[in-house]
Tab-separated table of C-alpha atoms in Angstrom:
chain	number	residue	atom	x	y	z
A	103	UNK	CA	-20.281	6.775	-4.151
A	104	UNK	CA	-17.592	8.894	-2.490
A	105	UNK	CA	-15.081	7.914	0.158
A	106	UNK	CA	-16.049	8.719	3.754
A	107	UNK	CA	-13.281	10.221	5.848
A	108	UNK	CA	-13.303	12.536	8.892
A	109	UNK	CA	-14.657	16.001	8.087
A	110	UNK	CA	-11.516	17.849	9.199
A	111	UNK	CA	-8.816	15.483	7.886
A	112	UNK	CA	-6.205	17.598	6.030
A	113	UNK	CA	-6.443	15.258	3.022
A	114	UNK	CA	-10.015	16.414	2.329
A	115	UNK	CA	-9.077	19.680	0.600
A	116	UNK	CA	-6.425	18.028	-1.560
A	117	UNK	CA	-8.775	15.253	-2.644
A	118	UNK	CA	-11.613	17.651	-3.433
A	119	UNK	CA	-9.276	19.838	-5.508
A	120	UNK	CA	-8.334	16.736	-7.546
A	121	UNK	CA	-11.965	15.852	-8.235
A	122	UNK	CA	-12.152	12.908	-5.813
A	123	UNK	CA	-15.649	12.727	-4.377
A	124	UNK	CA	-15.497	12.958	-0.593
A	125	UNK	CA	-18.401	12.372	1.771
A	126	UNK	CA	-18.241	13.856	5.243
A	127	UNK	CA	-19.207	11.784	8.253
A	128	UNK	CA	-22.240	13.978	8.796
A	129	UNK	CA	-23.569	13.320	5.283
A	130	UNK	CA	-22.803	9.606	5.374
A	131	UNK	CA	-25.007	8.852	8.346
A	132	UNK	CA	-28.050	9.950	6.280
A	133	UNK	CA	-27.530	7.117	3.761
A	134	UNK	CA	-29.040	3.688	4.382
A	135	UNK	CA	-26.193	1.743	2.802
A	136	UNK	CA	-23.523	-0.684	3.971
A	137	UNK	CA	-20.198	1.002	3.094
A	138	UNK	CA	-17.110	-1.121	2.602
A	139	UNK	CA	-14.924	-0.946	5.697
A	140	UNK	CA	-11.321	-0.322	4.622
A	141	UNK	CA	-8.513	0.076	7.154
A	142	UNK	CA	-5.173	1.763	6.464
A	143	UNK	CA	-2.289	0.756	8.743
A	144	UNK	CA	-0.028	3.705	7.993
A	145	UNK	CA	3.617	2.942	8.810
A	146	UNK	CA	5.123	5.786	6.786
A	147	UNK	CA	6.790	8.746	8.567
A	148	UNK	CA	4.863	11.391	6.597
A	149	UNK	CA	1.433	10.060	7.401
A	150	UNK	CA	-0.529	12.911	5.810
A	151	UNK	CA	1.108	12.391	2.406
A	152	UNK	CA	0.385	8.658	2.554
A	153	UNK	CA	-3.221	9.300	3.635
A	154	UNK	CA	-3.728	11.402	0.513
A	155	UNK	CA	-2.128	8.830	-1.800
A	156	UNK	CA	-4.240	5.964	-0.485
A	157	UNK	CA	-7.495	7.893	-0.102
A	158	UNK	CA	-7.129	9.201	-3.664
A	159	UNK	CA	-7.087	5.653	-5.053
A	160	UNK	CA	-9.590	4.073	-2.684
A	161	UNK	CA	-11.943	7.027	-3.141
A	162	UNK	CA	-12.085	6.666	-6.936
A	163	UNK	CA	-14.377	3.650	-6.554
A	164	UNK	CA	-18.104	4.045	-7.355
A	165	UNK	CA	-18.799	2.271	-4.042
A	166	UNK	CA	-19.135	3.983	-0.686
A	167	UNK	CA	-15.996	3.324	1.352
A	168	UNK	CA	-15.460	4.059	5.028
A	169	UNK	CA	-11.702	4.570	5.516
A	170	UNK	CA	-10.291	4.011	9.012
A	171	UNK	CA	-6.772	5.258	9.801
A	172	UNK	CA	-4.788	2.895	12.015
A	173	UNK	CA	-1.330	3.169	13.581
A	174	UNK	CA	1.044	1.068	15.619
A	175	UNK	CA	0.353	1.649	19.294
A	176	UNK	CA	3.830	1.427	20.756
A	177	UNK	CA	5.708	3.464	18.156
A	178	UNK	CA	6.066	7.248	18.348
A	179	UNK	CA	5.860	8.999	14.961
A	180	UNK	CA	8.610	11.566	14.370
A	181	UNK	CA	7.186	13.355	11.316
A	182	UNK	CA	3.493	13.641	12.172
A	183	UNK	CA	2.120	15.689	15.046
A	184	UNK	CA	0.641	13.955	18.058
A	185	UNK	CA	-2.440	16.161	17.606
A	186	UNK	CA	-3.025	14.736	14.112
A	187	UNK	CA	-2.593	11.169	15.313
A	188	UNK	CA	-4.935	11.638	18.261
A	189	UNK	CA	-7.560	13.360	16.096
A	190	UNK	CA	-7.668	10.949	13.171
A	191	UNK	CA	-5.979	7.655	14.076
A	192	UNK	CA	-6.801	4.675	16.229
A	193	UNK	CA	-4.215	2.210	17.398
A	194	UNK	CA	-4.532	-1.353	16.202
A	195	UNK	CA	-5.424	-2.389	19.744
A	196	UNK	CA	-8.403	-0.014	19.556
A	197	UNK	CA	-9.751	-1.546	16.316
A	198	UNK	CA	-8.812	-5.197	16.824
A	199	UNK	CA	-12.413	-6.226	17.582
A	200	UNK	CA	-13.603	-4.652	14.325
A	201	UNK	CA	-14.077	-6.492	11.019
A	202	UNK	CA	-12.693	-4.976	7.814
A	203	UNK	CA	-13.613	-5.785	4.231
A	204	UNK	CA	-10.175	-4.571	3.142
A	205	UNK	CA	-7.008	-3.634	4.987
A	206	UNK	CA	-3.953	-1.823	3.556
A	207	UNK	CA	-0.535	-2.176	5.209
A	208	UNK	CA	1.935	0.405	3.910
A	209	UNK	CA	5.675	0.390	3.520
A	210	UNK	CA	8.082	1.735	6.140
A	211	UNK	CA	11.632	3.166	5.833
A	212	UNK	CA	13.216	0.278	7.753
A	213	UNK	CA	13.991	-2.105	4.915
A	214	UNK	CA	17.603	-2.785	5.793
A	215	UNK	CA	16.775	-3.854	9.354
A	216	UNK	CA	16.188	-7.507	10.082
A	217	UNK	CA	12.483	-7.971	10.781
A	218	UNK	CA	13.207	-9.111	14.321
A	219	UNK	CA	15.164	-5.896	14.949
A	220	UNK	CA	12.171	-3.667	14.165
A	221	UNK	CA	10.937	-2.226	17.458
A	222	UNK	CA	7.297	-2.974	16.666
A	223	UNK	CA	7.829	-6.363	14.990
A	224	UNK	CA	5.939	-8.299	17.668
A	225	UNK	CA	2.906	-6.054	17.136
A	226	UNK	CA	3.207	-6.507	13.356
A	227	UNK	CA	3.165	-10.273	13.844
A	228	UNK	CA	-0.027	-9.998	15.888
A	229	UNK	CA	-1.577	-7.778	13.218
A	230	UNK	CA	-0.705	-10.214	10.430
A	231	UNK	CA	-2.319	-13.063	12.383
A	232	UNK	CA	-5.349	-10.873	13.151
A	233	UNK	CA	-5.930	-10.247	9.428
A	234	UNK	CA	-6.676	-13.964	9.020
A	235	UNK	CA	-9.798	-13.657	11.172
A	236	UNK	CA	-10.816	-9.987	10.923
A	237	UNK	CA	-10.036	-8.943	7.335
A	238	UNK	CA	-11.575	-10.204	4.104
A	239	UNK	CA	-8.732	-9.001	1.826
A	240	UNK	CA	-5.344	-7.483	2.645
A	241	UNK	CA	-3.245	-5.242	0.374
A	242	UNK	CA	0.381	-5.227	1.580
A	243	UNK	CA	2.725	-2.637	0.048
A	244	UNK	CA	6.562	-2.475	-0.191
A	245	UNK	CA	8.028	-3.209	3.289
A	246	UNK	CA	4.547	-4.235	4.406
A	247	UNK	CA	4.460	-6.799	1.571
A	248	UNK	CA	7.949	-8.128	2.325
A	249	UNK	CA	7.177	-8.367	6.017
A	250	UNK	CA	3.863	-10.144	5.380
A	251	UNK	CA	5.276	-12.727	2.979
A	252	UNK	CA	8.107	-13.377	5.441
A	253	UNK	CA	5.710	-13.759	8.363
A	254	UNK	CA	3.309	-16.096	6.587
A	255	UNK	CA	5.723	-18.094	4.434
A	256	UNK	CA	9.294	-17.429	5.584
A	257	UNK	CA	10.203	-15.809	2.240
A	258	UNK	CA	13.389	-13.784	2.915
A	259	UNK	CA	14.389	-10.357	1.645
A	260	UNK	CA	17.819	-9.550	0.207
A	261	UNK	CA	19.685	-6.249	0.473
A	262	UNK	CA	20.570	-4.702	-2.891
A	263	UNK	CA	23.987	-3.295	-3.803
A	264	UNK	CA	22.326	0.030	-4.553
A	265	UNK	CA	18.847	1.432	-4.199
A	266	UNK	CA	16.274	0.289	-6.768
A	267	UNK	CA	15.027	3.742	-7.682
A	268	UNK	CA	13.068	5.038	-10.648
A	269	UNK	CA	10.263	4.151	-13.022
A	270	UNK	CA	10.526	0.719	-14.658
A	271	UNK	CA	8.650	-1.307	-17.258
A	272	UNK	CA	6.590	-4.168	-15.835
A	273	UNK	CA	4.765	-7.125	-17.408
A	274	UNK	CA	1.190	-8.287	-17.007
A	275	UNK	CA	1.649	-12.028	-16.419
A	276	UNK	CA	-2.043	-12.949	-16.149
A	277	UNK	CA	-4.472	-10.704	-18.054
A	278	UNK	CA	-7.323	-12.951	-16.842
A	279	UNK	CA	-6.690	-12.053	-13.188
A	280	UNK	CA	-9.470	-9.972	-11.672
A	281	UNK	CA	-6.786	-7.708	-10.225
A	282	UNK	CA	-5.313	-6.915	-13.661
A	283	UNK	CA	-8.591	-6.225	-15.433
A	284	UNK	CA	-7.955	-3.422	-17.950
A	285	UNK	CA	-4.159	-3.522	-17.563
A	286	UNK	CA	-1.876	-3.110	-20.566
A	287	UNK	CA	0.495	-5.937	-21.477
A	288	UNK	CA	3.305	-3.797	-20.120
A	289	UNK	CA	3.268	-0.611	-18.086
A	290	UNK	CA	5.442	1.564	-15.868
A	291	UNK	CA	5.617	1.498	-12.072
A	292	UNK	CA	7.666	3.595	-9.606
A	293	UNK	CA	10.235	1.657	-7.585
A	294	UNK	CA	11.983	2.818	-4.406
A	295	UNK	CA	13.531	0.170	-2.169
A	296	UNK	CA	16.825	-1.163	-0.829
A	297	UNK	CA	15.749	-4.805	-0.701
A	298	UNK	CA	14.044	-7.422	-2.853
A	299	UNK	CA	12.131	-10.677	-2.677
A	300	UNK	CA	13.328	-13.272	-5.199
A	301	UNK	CA	11.310	-15.389	-7.591
A	302	UNK	CA	12.984	-18.688	-6.659
A	303	UNK	CA	11.910	-18.310	-3.006
A	304	UNK	CA	8.343	-17.392	-3.950
A	305	UNK	CA	7.971	-20.268	-6.418
A	306	UNK	CA	8.718	-22.736	-3.624
A	307	UNK	CA	5.549	-21.665	-1.792
A	308	UNK	CA	2.309	-23.299	-2.973
A	309	UNK	CA	-0.569	-20.908	-3.570
A	310	UNK	CA	1.425	-17.792	-4.475
A	311	UNK	CA	0.787	-16.486	-8.010
A	312	UNK	CA	3.091	-13.865	-9.528
A	313	UNK	CA	0.946	-11.346	-11.429
A	314	UNK	CA	3.479	-8.601	-12.289
A	315	UNK	CA	7.223	-8.558	-12.732
A	316	UNK	CA	10.022	-6.608	-14.388
A	317	UNK	CA	13.194	-7.717	-16.177
A	318	UNK	CA	15.178	-5.141	-14.233
A	319	UNK	CA	13.356	-4.991	-10.899
A	320	UNK	CA	12.058	-8.519	-10.461
A	321	UNK	CA	8.786	-9.216	-8.654
A	322	UNK	CA	6.098	-6.563	-8.268
A	323	UNK	CA	2.698	-8.137	-7.498
A	324	UNK	CA	1.800	-11.509	-5.977
A	325	UNK	CA	-1.678	-12.859	-5.279
A	326	UNK	CA	-2.429	-15.414	-2.588
A	327	UNK	CA	-5.917	-16.802	-3.040
A	328	UNK	CA	-6.061	-18.134	0.505
A	329	UNK	CA	-7.119	-15.180	2.709
A	330	UNK	CA	-7.324	-12.921	-0.414
A	331	UNK	CA	-3.879	-11.368	0.051
A	332	UNK	CA	-2.011	-9.127	-2.376
A	333	UNK	CA	1.692	-8.373	-1.994
A	334	UNK	CA	2.862	-5.273	-3.914
A	335	UNK	CA	6.609	-4.635	-3.714
A	336	UNK	CA	6.657	-1.363	-5.683
A	337	UNK	CA	4.816	1.950	-5.427
A	338	UNK	CA	1.893	2.297	-7.843
A	339	UNK	CA	0.359	4.698	-5.302
A	340	UNK	CA	3.152	7.285	-5.561
A	341	UNK	CA	2.446	10.904	-6.478
A	342	UNK	CA	4.096	12.450	-9.520
A	343	UNK	CA	6.719	14.054	-7.275
A	344	UNK	CA	7.312	11.267	-4.727
A	345	UNK	CA	10.572	10.078	-6.298
A	346	UNK	CA	11.856	13.612	-6.759
A	347	UNK	CA	11.049	14.391	-3.116
A	348	UNK	CA	13.145	11.387	-2.078
A	349	UNK	CA	15.937	12.308	-4.473
A	350	UNK	CA	16.265	15.932	-3.344
A	351	UNK	CA	15.923	14.929	0.311
A	352	UNK	CA	18.996	12.716	-0.061
A	353	UNK	CA	20.888	15.254	-2.162
A	354	UNK	CA	20.288	17.985	0.412
A	355	UNK	CA	21.353	15.628	3.217
A	356	UNK	CA	24.566	14.707	1.393
A	357	UNK	CA	23.451	11.078	1.088
A	358	UNK	CA	24.770	9.346	-2.060
A	359	UNK	CA	21.844	8.764	-4.432
A	360	UNK	CA	21.500	8.069	-8.134
A	361	UNK	CA	19.137	10.050	-10.345
A	362	UNK	CA	15.936	7.962	-10.461
A	363	UNK	CA	15.841	5.821	-13.608
A	364	UNK	CA	13.518	6.907	-16.444
A	365	UNK	CA	11.870	9.578	-14.303
A	366	UNK	CA	13.092	13.115	-14.980
A	367	UNK	CA	12.877	14.119	-18.668
A	368	UNK	CA	16.361	13.672	-20.170
A	369	UNK	CA	17.554	12.708	-16.653
A	370	UNK	CA	17.491	16.406	-15.779
A	371	UNK	CA	16.335	16.989	-12.179
A	372	UNK	CA	15.490	20.576	-13.097
A	373	UNK	CA	12.644	19.319	-15.338
A	374	UNK	CA	9.282	18.305	-13.886
A	375	UNK	CA	8.633	14.545	-14.083
A	376	UNK	CA	5.621	13.161	-15.952
A	377	UNK	CA	3.288	10.705	-14.242
A	378	UNK	CA	3.060	7.605	-16.467
A	379	UNK	CA	1.571	5.174	-13.920
A	380	UNK	CA	-1.501	6.977	-12.592
A	381	UNK	CA	-4.055	5.075	-14.690
A	382	UNK	CA	-2.691	1.668	-13.688
A	383	UNK	CA	-2.632	2.671	-10.024
A	384	UNK	CA	-6.339	3.457	-10.266
A	385	UNK	CA	-6.962	0.189	-12.099
A	386	UNK	CA	-5.219	-1.909	-9.450
A	387	UNK	CA	-6.962	-0.284	-6.504
A	388	UNK	CA	-10.301	-0.209	-8.340
A	389	UNK	CA	-10.041	-3.890	-9.219
A	390	UNK	CA	-9.143	-4.716	-5.611
A	391	UNK	CA	-12.108	-2.760	-4.234
A	392	UNK	CA	-14.438	-4.336	-6.798
A	393	UNK	CA	-13.275	-7.858	-5.950
A	394	UNK	CA	-13.826	-7.130	-2.262
A	395	UNK	CA	-17.354	-5.901	-3.028
A	396	UNK	CA	-18.106	-9.020	-5.078
A	397	UNK	CA	-16.871	-11.497	-2.477
A	398	UNK	CA	-17.099	-10.036	1.038
A	399	UNK	CA	-19.953	-11.196	3.307
A	400	UNK	CA	-22.875	-8.801	3.635
A	401	UNK	CA	-22.742	-9.301	7.397
A	402	UNK	CA	-19.323	-7.998	8.491
A	403	UNK	CA	-19.339	-10.360	11.462
A	404	UNK	CA	-19.075	-13.275	8.995
A	405	UNK	CA	-15.667	-12.024	7.806
A	406	UNK	CA	-12.983	-14.497	8.765
A	407	UNK	CA	-15.426	-17.310	9.537
A	408	UNK	CA	-14.093	-19.208	6.501
A	409	UNK	CA	-10.723	-19.108	4.823
């Protein structure tokens, strides 16, 4: 089944051109089927680009998925028009009575700030607590993952001497995990962050299982069976050009930045990068959606009643 998103969302044309099956709201109401309810709390400045990245991966599932776009209520986006936000997004306050089978919390370009210094941190704390009762499974990404593991378990983040930036080899630490079904023993994942979460801190917390890591970049994916949480510290969802967009943005702004590791052919920014992580991105999101489908209550109102 295709992904159901608003008929006029700008992402529709991009997804259709890539072969992702998209169902309009008008067509969806004709089907007598319970779609999976997936929410996307989009904290990224360029919300349209992130919508496309997430919808591309969620929409590859054979299941019908109803994707809801959610934003922080008290924060004004600088890189997305108010018209777009009003047309396609609801604030968390507007959806807080709803139950979600899955909920994605994205990264945000605020890594070097202390969590308590983030202007919307109090709302993030309420959202994290709300996921315990209103969400069957949560997928936290990059800053969203660091913030979640800090909120729930007090695991700190550490600022790096220089930006972790590039495409790095990662290990599959548990091939039997439902989330790594079909994964190679090792694979490549894009990395773009100024901070890290360390293994020693995670290993002190009962119930956290490390599923992916890298010799060079450390932790990548953690599973917490309680409340069905995933913490992903790197960017499997990135487009082929996401790292180059970040690189040239910084170059043009005069911000010191290293050429992303193992990304441009021969480390030449004039050459187009090759996407070597796309298949594993689809595997991870597909496995997550499938596990939600296998375990979520048929009655959405039962979500959060146990855990």
